[in-house]
Amino acid sequence: MRKLNLIGLAIVLTFALKMNAAITPHHVSPATMDKNTRELFQDSMVLDDSFYDDSVKMVKGPGFRRAESPRSAYHTVRESSWYALGLLVRDGAGDRQRAADILDAVLKQQYLTPGTPWYGTFRRAPEEPDPTENAVMWRNFDPNWRVFIGTTFQIILIEYPDRIPPELAQRLYAAIDRGIEGEIAEKRLLPSYSNISLMYGALWDFAAAHNKRADWKQQSADWTESVYKLYKQYGAFFEYNSPTYCGVDLYGLALWRSYGSTPRIRDIGGEMEAGLWRDIANLYQPELRNISGPYDRAYGMDMESYVSVDGVWMRTALDAKSAPLPPITGTTDHVADAWFAPHLAVLGTKIPADAFKKMTTFEGEHLVNRKITDERSATAWIGKHVIFGGEATSKTKDAGPGSQFHPATIQWRTPSGEIGWVQLYEAPMIDATADPHGITISAKGTIRIRIHARDLDQSKLTATAWDMPGLKVAVTADSKSFAVNKSGENFDLVYSGITGSRWDITPVQ
């Protein structure tokens, strides 16, 4: 093992010289982490340990859903690679061997047939069937696993090559190359696909420097500049305000800031990272422990109840009582994103001081008005007792069942102490704008609003007023009909045939 360690050390030293003498691996360990980061890392690893299946060399669900089989019957390829990184960071007895076993198992899940749209990506689960000629992206394969897993390999090769066998390190490099080749050949990715484009830029730059490929070096530099140019237009990412994917944006930017092969990449990565943190902090209400909508992409409406990557990042800087993150257990909604913790621990959290202050102390009510693109803008009111927001899209976006786009949202703390929320769940092409008193909506057709609040009385939900625990909303709408339907623990309000609506929002204390 000592011989392998020396060989691995030689690899990492050689790589550092190839990339840039200014880039220094962080070599993070639990002992070097600050208290909050270490607690998060340890919670993540305890859960990983409990889900590990030694017979398959991977972690079992959560994270992969199949209607025809229980979730527990499936193993997760991407999250297993994350666990491998965590094992190398922890470096306890047996961790290196387990990490090597997992990485070997993950590598066997990469698609190796050039010329296919899925070349270079990975199965989401080893139980997943191979894509066929008529395979549909997202349904039968996920091309984004190229960069989620590839950047995990990147961190391992930069930070801990001395903790894996040299032959395995070479296989990781080859897998990264296949992922880049597959993405280049597929030509599906745009700089506006924020979270993936940022990870792709980091990985492509890494592969170009390692392989000494001048063509990739120029192409990856052009890619990073195109992403930066798009961001600089309005100081916002096209995937605006996603509690999950803004956290992935921060990860991609931390890769640029830490490992970019040129000072230019590292500088613009750090600049965008700081800007994104300030944007998040401006929408965050620390007493409600939530980021206000509107959300371009969101998996939940209450960060106290589900794991978001934004919340995971914030937990590295805030203690458990203050962070917008629920307890990490096997049944927590979206808990697999907590397994991202090792990446954050390695890269480090860089929150500007002014943004961090807003995350710890409510500094007063304010209106947020952010231009996203030429056609789209987001507005939000960050109040003492309620937060709400809307996105005006120039009638270019709609929302529907299964959509991650929530163009109008309200959140508040109910008398029970839990967060209540209102979400515009379904709408035709829409404009929604928030002001200090409420939200104005323009949409022609039928809209569906979903409401969640403990002890909510259905009889108090009418076409003109929503009388909810801790919040009242006066509604004006030119609808042809109105209905209230129970949907699990929630209520759906359906206004049909409208052209517009106004919600006047009043907290009740």
GROMACS .gro file of C-alpha atoms in nm, residues 144 147-148 189 191-201 237 239 244-253 297:
model
   28
  144ASN     CA    1  -2.628   1.473  -1.740
  147VAL     CA    2  -2.084   1.560  -1.577
  148PHE     CA    3  -2.230   1.475  -1.236
  189LEU     CA    4  -2.603   2.132  -2.455
  191PRO     CA    5  -2.474   2.765  -2.218
  192SER     CA    6  -2.819   2.860  -2.084
  193TYR     CA    7  -2.861   2.514  -1.928
  194SER     CA    8  -2.692   2.666  -1.626
  195ASN     CA    9  -2.609   2.387  -1.384
  196ILE     CA   10  -2.496   2.138  -1.650
  197SER     CA   11  -2.311   2.398  -1.857
  198LEU     CA   12  -2.106   2.501  -1.553
  199MET     CA   13  -2.007   2.145  -1.463
  200TYR     CA   14  -1.934   2.072  -1.829
  201GLY     CA   15  -1.705   2.375  -1.854
  237PHE     CA   16  -2.845   3.250  -1.464
  239GLU     CA   17  -3.230   2.871  -1.468
  244THR     CA   18  -3.183   2.259  -0.597
  245TYR     CA   19  -3.008   2.365  -0.917
  246CYS     CA   20  -2.866   2.695  -0.793
  247GLY     CA   21  -2.685   2.473  -0.544
  248VAL     CA   22  -2.547   2.273  -0.836
  249ASP     CA   23  -2.453   2.604  -1.002
  250LEU     CA   24  -2.254   2.689  -0.689
  251TYR     CA   25  -2.082   2.350  -0.718
  252GLY     CA   26  -1.986   2.409  -1.081
  253LEU     CA   27  -1.860   2.758  -1.000
  297ARG     CA   28  -3.709   2.477  -1.107
   0.00000   0.00000   0.00000
